[in-house]
């Protein structure tokens, strides 16, 4: 059963248009490239094989697609932010990796039914506002017996705290479920039902490493598109307060004792077989 209880009243297209403008602001790959290890771990957890067809959904600058291509899989990345796709193409060319990048919406993927052996996403598809439609698309494009592999920030982790902090300054659209629900096992079960058998559900931690909490705040304001866009609407004391709020997030989770930031952020690594 769908967990979208208010879908008919929500203008998902308008929400996605605003989201897309956010991701096309700033320079997200400056943040996203630091998360490459999540993609490497995910394709290993999914046991990707050379020659398999792999689709990286909401691929950004192509972390999973490139990880799969390094293992000689036939990799394709899909995203609706054209600037991120262009950087993905540049990265793949620099590493001599044959990755195909397509412009497309995670809720309406521009690929055929049952076209891929492995369908993946690292902290990408979780941002699709219509969770059920995005989940349905992941199932649609995966071959029966193929795998779906996802890495999603959890509600209780550091990034959950970051999103709640940002939400105090820019409340999310009414009725839209939090992106971090994709990091909740029960939510995944509700979205996919008996169409996917989850064979591995593992909580992992990615450690954000920055020079200081203030450096983290500055970096995200400058490069993380949605936060960059929000910061651009603030000035004076409001901008100073927002910057301080952002810095407090890694400071709360920091495990370093030398003045730098080493802040673990929990995510759910989920691997399932499409029935």
Tab-separated table of C-alpha atoms in Angstrom:
chain	number	residue	atom	x	y	z
A	1	UNK	CA	0.000	0.000	0.000
A	2	UNK	CA	1.237	3.493	-0.787
A	3	UNK	CA	2.579	5.567	2.086
A	4	UNK	CA	1.704	8.758	0.206
A	5	UNK	CA	-1.536	9.617	1.972
A	6	UNK	CA	-1.950	13.125	0.596
A	7	UNK	CA	-0.502	12.717	-2.878
A	8	UNK	CA	-3.586	14.008	-4.708
A	9	UNK	CA	-3.349	17.373	-2.973
A	10	UNK	CA	0.367	17.905	-3.617
A	11	UNK	CA	1.766	19.603	-6.713
A	12	UNK	CA	4.793	17.357	-7.147
A	13	UNK	CA	5.811	18.973	-10.435
A	14	UNK	CA	6.056	22.391	-8.805
A	15	UNK	CA	8.072	20.928	-5.936
A	16	UNK	CA	10.463	19.226	-8.331
A	17	UNK	CA	10.929	22.431	-10.306
A	18	UNK	CA	12.062	24.174	-7.111
A	19	UNK	CA	14.253	21.232	-6.169
A	20	UNK	CA	15.883	21.235	-9.576
A	21	UNK	CA	16.628	24.953	-9.287
A	22	UNK	CA	18.242	24.215	-5.949
A	23	UNK	CA	20.504	21.454	-7.269
A	24	UNK	CA	21.468	23.652	-10.211
A	25	UNK	CA	22.605	26.367	-7.776
A	26	UNK	CA	26.003	26.273	-6.119
A	27	UNK	CA	28.329	23.428	-7.141
A	28	UNK	CA	26.986	20.245	-5.566
A	29	UNK	CA	29.760	17.953	-6.863
A	30	UNK	CA	32.170	19.749	-4.515
A	31	UNK	CA	30.147	18.066	-1.755
A	32	UNK	CA	29.018	14.971	-3.642
A	33	UNK	CA	32.504	13.906	-4.713
A	34	UNK	CA	33.459	13.515	-1.057
A	35	UNK	CA	30.772	10.818	-0.737
A	36	UNK	CA	32.343	8.488	-3.325
A	37	UNK	CA	33.144	5.852	-0.716
A	38	UNK	CA	29.403	5.327	-0.107
A	39	UNK	CA	29.001	4.390	-3.770
A	40	UNK	CA	31.993	2.054	-3.729
A	41	UNK	CA	30.640	0.238	-0.675
A	42	UNK	CA	27.161	0.024	-2.220
A	43	UNK	CA	28.228	-1.645	-5.454
A	44	UNK	CA	30.323	-4.091	-3.442
A	45	UNK	CA	27.336	-4.863	-1.197
A	46	UNK	CA	25.261	-5.459	-4.340
A	47	UNK	CA	27.997	-7.736	-5.729
A	48	UNK	CA	27.946	-6.023	-9.114
A	49	UNK	CA	29.463	-8.164	-11.877
A	50	UNK	CA	31.399	-7.218	-14.977
A	51	UNK	CA	29.071	-6.948	-17.952
A	52	UNK	CA	25.928	-6.298	-15.903
A	53	UNK	CA	23.677	-3.379	-16.809
A	54	UNK	CA	23.569	-0.836	-13.964
A	55	UNK	CA	21.333	2.218	-13.597
A	56	UNK	CA	22.303	4.982	-11.140
A	57	UNK	CA	19.092	6.924	-10.345
A	58	UNK	CA	19.297	10.583	-9.258
A	59	UNK	CA	22.963	10.096	-10.007
A	60	UNK	CA	24.200	13.642	-9.501
A	61	UNK	CA	27.770	13.699	-10.740
A	62	UNK	CA	27.719	9.911	-11.140
A	63	UNK	CA	29.288	8.355	-8.045
A	64	UNK	CA	27.608	4.944	-8.371
A	65	UNK	CA	27.685	4.859	-12.158
A	66	UNK	CA	31.435	5.434	-12.083
A	67	UNK	CA	31.950	2.865	-9.322
A	68	UNK	CA	30.066	0.306	-11.431
A	69	UNK	CA	31.997	1.222	-14.586
A	70	UNK	CA	35.286	0.710	-12.731
A	71	UNK	CA	34.122	-2.872	-12.259
A	72	UNK	CA	33.436	-3.188	-16.009
A	73	UNK	CA	29.665	-3.004	-15.705
A	74	UNK	CA	27.595	-1.249	-18.393
A	75	UNK	CA	26.717	1.877	-16.402
A	76	UNK	CA	24.072	4.564	-16.967
A	77	UNK	CA	23.307	7.565	-14.767
A	78	UNK	CA	20.027	9.526	-14.743
A	79	UNK	CA	19.411	12.927	-13.151
A	80	UNK	CA	17.263	15.986	-13.836
A	81	UNK	CA	20.005	18.542	-13.031
A	82	UNK	CA	21.860	19.087	-16.292
A	83	UNK	CA	24.842	20.778	-14.652
A	84	UNK	CA	25.465	17.701	-12.513
A	85	UNK	CA	25.219	15.436	-15.562
A	86	UNK	CA	27.804	17.552	-17.355
A	87	UNK	CA	30.217	17.211	-14.462
A	88	UNK	CA	29.556	13.476	-14.456
A	89	UNK	CA	30.513	13.295	-18.118
A	90	UNK	CA	33.683	15.276	-17.406
A	91	UNK	CA	34.622	12.967	-14.514
A	92	UNK	CA	33.981	9.829	-16.565
A	93	UNK	CA	36.024	11.184	-19.479
A	94	UNK	CA	38.913	12.069	-17.161
A	95	UNK	CA	38.957	8.509	-15.822
A	96	UNK	CA	38.359	6.933	-19.244
A	97	UNK	CA	35.161	5.272	-18.023
A	98	UNK	CA	32.382	4.527	-20.556
A	99	UNK	CA	29.376	5.846	-18.607
A	100	UNK	CA	26.151	7.020	-20.274
A	101	UNK	CA	24.422	10.015	-18.642
A	102	UNK	CA	20.748	10.781	-19.343
A	103	UNK	CA	18.553	13.695	-18.309
A	104	UNK	CA	15.483	12.355	-16.545
A	105	UNK	CA	13.172	12.408	-13.559
A	106	UNK	CA	13.462	9.706	-10.872
A	107	UNK	CA	9.653	9.555	-10.822
A	108	UNK	CA	9.478	8.981	-14.590
A	109	UNK	CA	12.684	7.319	-15.682
A	110	UNK	CA	13.494	7.568	-19.423
A	111	UNK	CA	14.420	3.891	-19.708
A	112	UNK	CA	12.470	0.733	-20.608
A	113	UNK	CA	10.778	-1.742	-18.290
A	114	UNK	CA	13.017	-4.443	-16.784
A	115	UNK	CA	16.051	-3.004	-18.510
A	116	UNK	CA	18.712	-3.339	-15.798
A	117	UNK	CA	20.375	-6.039	-13.724
A	118	UNK	CA	21.078	-3.576	-10.914
A	119	UNK	CA	19.339	-0.288	-10.088
A	120	UNK	CA	21.008	1.922	-7.512
A	121	UNK	CA	20.953	5.289	-5.820
A	122	UNK	CA	23.176	6.902	-3.206
A	123	UNK	CA	21.457	9.706	-1.286
A	124	UNK	CA	19.670	10.645	-4.507
A	125	UNK	CA	16.290	9.016	-5.132
A	126	UNK	CA	15.427	9.741	-1.491
A	127	UNK	CA	14.858	13.385	-2.499
A	128	UNK	CA	12.085	12.542	-4.980
A	129	UNK	CA	9.008	14.157	-3.385
A	130	UNK	CA	6.614	11.353	-4.352
A	131	UNK	CA	8.222	8.432	-2.548
A	132	UNK	CA	5.801	5.842	-3.867
A	133	UNK	CA	6.129	6.854	-7.492
A	134	UNK	CA	9.921	6.805	-7.238
A	135	UNK	CA	9.867	3.358	-5.632
A	136	UNK	CA	7.507	2.104	-8.333
A	137	UNK	CA	9.928	3.338	-10.987
A	138	UNK	CA	12.874	1.559	-9.367
A	139	UNK	CA	10.894	-1.673	-9.473
A	140	UNK	CA	9.674	-1.087	-13.032
A	141	UNK	CA	13.135	-0.717	-14.549
A	142	UNK	CA	14.758	-3.625	-12.664
A	143	UNK	CA	14.773	-7.080	-14.234
A	144	UNK	CA	12.948	-9.788	-12.259
A	145	UNK	CA	15.657	-11.412	-10.190
A	146	UNK	CA	17.768	-8.285	-10.490
A	147	UNK	CA	18.800	-6.122	-7.583
A	148	UNK	CA	17.923	-2.725	-6.145
A	149	UNK	CA	20.613	-1.145	-3.969
A	150	UNK	CA	20.105	2.094	-2.063
A	151	UNK	CA	22.083	4.238	0.359
A	152	UNK	CA	19.898	6.745	2.214
A	153	UNK	CA	20.510	9.064	5.161
A	154	UNK	CA	18.554	8.039	8.262
A	155	UNK	CA	16.128	10.261	10.190
A	156	UNK	CA	18.127	9.989	13.414
A	157	UNK	CA	21.588	10.636	11.960
A	158	UNK	CA	23.570	13.822	11.455
A	159	UNK	CA	22.051	14.586	8.064
A	160	UNK	CA	18.591	14.160	9.558
A	161	UNK	CA	19.616	16.866	12.029
A	162	UNK	CA	20.944	19.001	9.185
A	163	UNK	CA	17.666	18.780	7.272
A	164	UNK	CA	15.666	19.641	10.400
A	165	UNK	CA	17.918	22.655	10.946
A	166	UNK	CA	17.409	23.835	7.371
A	167	UNK	CA	13.663	23.199	7.746
A	168	UNK	CA	13.490	25.769	10.543
A	169	UNK	CA	14.572	28.403	8.042
A	170	UNK	CA	12.741	27.034	4.997
A	171	UNK	CA	9.898	24.676	5.983
A	172	UNK	CA	9.385	21.773	3.556
A	173	UNK	CA	6.243	21.665	1.390
A	174	UNK	CA	3.150	20.655	3.326
A	175	UNK	CA	2.324	16.962	3.097
A	176	UNK	CA	5.625	15.845	1.560
A	177	UNK	CA	7.312	13.053	3.456
A	178	UNK	CA	10.854	13.640	4.755
A	179	UNK	CA	13.574	12.370	2.447
A	180	UNK	CA	15.276	10.585	5.337
A	181	UNK	CA	12.367	8.147	5.625
A	182	UNK	CA	14.155	6.211	2.869
A	183	UNK	CA	16.676	5.408	5.594
A	184	UNK	CA	13.955	3.709	7.665
A	185	UNK	CA	13.456	-0.026	7.125
A	186	UNK	CA	9.730	0.085	7.809
A	187	UNK	CA	9.241	2.853	5.267
A	188	UNK	CA	11.098	0.860	2.618
A	189	UNK	CA	8.889	-2.128	3.365
A	190	UNK	CA	5.807	0.026	2.890
A	191	UNK	CA	7.045	1.461	-0.402
A	192	UNK	CA	8.156	-1.787	-2.038
A	193	UNK	CA	5.916	-4.358	-0.362
A	194	UNK	CA	6.432	-7.905	-1.578
A	195	UNK	CA	7.940	-6.752	-4.882
A	196	UNK	CA	11.426	-6.623	-3.344
A	197	UNK	CA	13.041	-9.082	-0.943
A	198	UNK	CA	15.538	-7.099	1.127
A	199	UNK	CA	18.504	-9.421	1.615
A	200	UNK	CA	20.758	-6.881	3.322
A	201	UNK	CA	19.841	-3.893	5.488
A	202	UNK	CA	22.936	-2.393	7.071
A	203	UNK	CA	23.399	0.812	9.058
A	204	UNK	CA	26.673	2.458	8.108
A	205	UNK	CA	28.349	5.756	8.906
A	206	UNK	CA	29.972	8.190	6.539
A	207	UNK	CA	32.352	10.526	8.372
A	208	UNK	CA	32.194	14.179	7.332
A	209	UNK	CA	35.711	15.586	7.654
A	210	UNK	CA	36.198	19.353	7.619
A	211	UNK	CA	38.690	21.840	9.003
A	212	UNK	CA	36.157	23.064	11.559
A	213	UNK	CA	32.414	23.304	12.158
A	214	UNK	CA	32.529	26.767	10.597
A	215	UNK	CA	34.305	25.343	7.544
A	216	UNK	CA	31.486	22.790	7.156
A	217	UNK	CA	28.930	25.607	7.368
A	218	UNK	CA	30.755	27.745	4.815
A	219	UNK	CA	31.266	24.826	2.429
A	220	UNK	CA	27.607	23.835	2.442
A	221	UNK	CA	26.469	27.437	2.044
A	222	UNK	CA	28.756	27.878	-0.933
A	223	UNK	CA	28.338	24.560	-2.730
A	224	UNK	CA	25.347	22.488	-1.532
A	225	UNK	CA	22.747	23.820	-3.965
A	226	UNK	CA	19.570	23.862	-1.840
A	227	UNK	CA	21.447	25.431	1.089
A	228	UNK	CA	23.257	27.827	-1.251
A	229	UNK	CA	19.909	28.933	-2.629
A	230	UNK	CA	18.450	29.408	0.863
A	231	UNK	CA	21.495	31.319	2.112
A	232	UNK	CA	21.132	33.658	-0.868
A	233	UNK	CA	17.744	34.788	0.461
A	234	UNK	CA	19.201	35.767	3.845
A	235	UNK	CA	21.296	38.724	4.941
A	236	UNK	CA	22.644	40.444	8.029
A	237	UNK	CA	21.800	38.856	11.365
A	238	UNK	CA	19.642	36.193	9.726
A	239	UNK	CA	22.527	34.932	7.595
A	240	UNK	CA	24.841	34.974	10.605
A	241	UNK	CA	22.337	32.976	12.652
A	242	UNK	CA	21.757	30.513	9.826
A	243	UNK	CA	25.500	29.968	9.433
A	244	UNK	CA	25.820	29.347	13.171
A	245	UNK	CA	22.926	26.869	13.097
A	246	UNK	CA	24.604	24.937	10.279
A	247	UNK	CA	27.903	24.840	12.168
A	248	UNK	CA	26.182	23.450	15.245
A	249	UNK	CA	25.120	20.306	13.363
A	250	UNK	CA	28.600	18.787	12.842
A	251	UNK	CA	29.761	20.219	16.155
A	252	UNK	CA	27.098	18.165	17.949
A	253	UNK	CA	28.219	14.947	16.230
A	254	UNK	CA	31.951	15.639	16.128
A	255	UNK	CA	34.319	12.950	17.401
A	256	UNK	CA	37.570	14.777	16.675
A	257	UNK	CA	39.551	16.266	19.561
A	258	UNK	CA	42.022	18.358	17.556
A	259	UNK	CA	39.761	21.238	16.481
A	260	UNK	CA	38.802	19.661	13.157
A	261	UNK	CA	35.519	17.924	12.299
A	262	UNK	CA	35.171	14.145	12.032
A	263	UNK	CA	31.416	13.746	12.345
A	264	UNK	CA	29.777	10.367	11.571
A	265	UNK	CA	26.499	10.495	9.646
A	266	UNK	CA	24.341	7.382	9.678
A	267	UNK	CA	22.853	5.947	6.498
A	268	UNK	CA	20.983	2.785	5.582
A	269	UNK	CA	22.550	0.562	2.948
A	270	UNK	CA	19.741	-1.572	1.507
A	271	UNK	CA	20.137	-4.338	-1.067
A	272	UNK	CA	17.130	-6.261	-2.329
A	273	UNK	CA	16.108	-8.695	-5.043
A	274	UNK	CA	13.297	-7.695	-7.402
A	275	UNK	CA	10.714	-10.481	-7.424
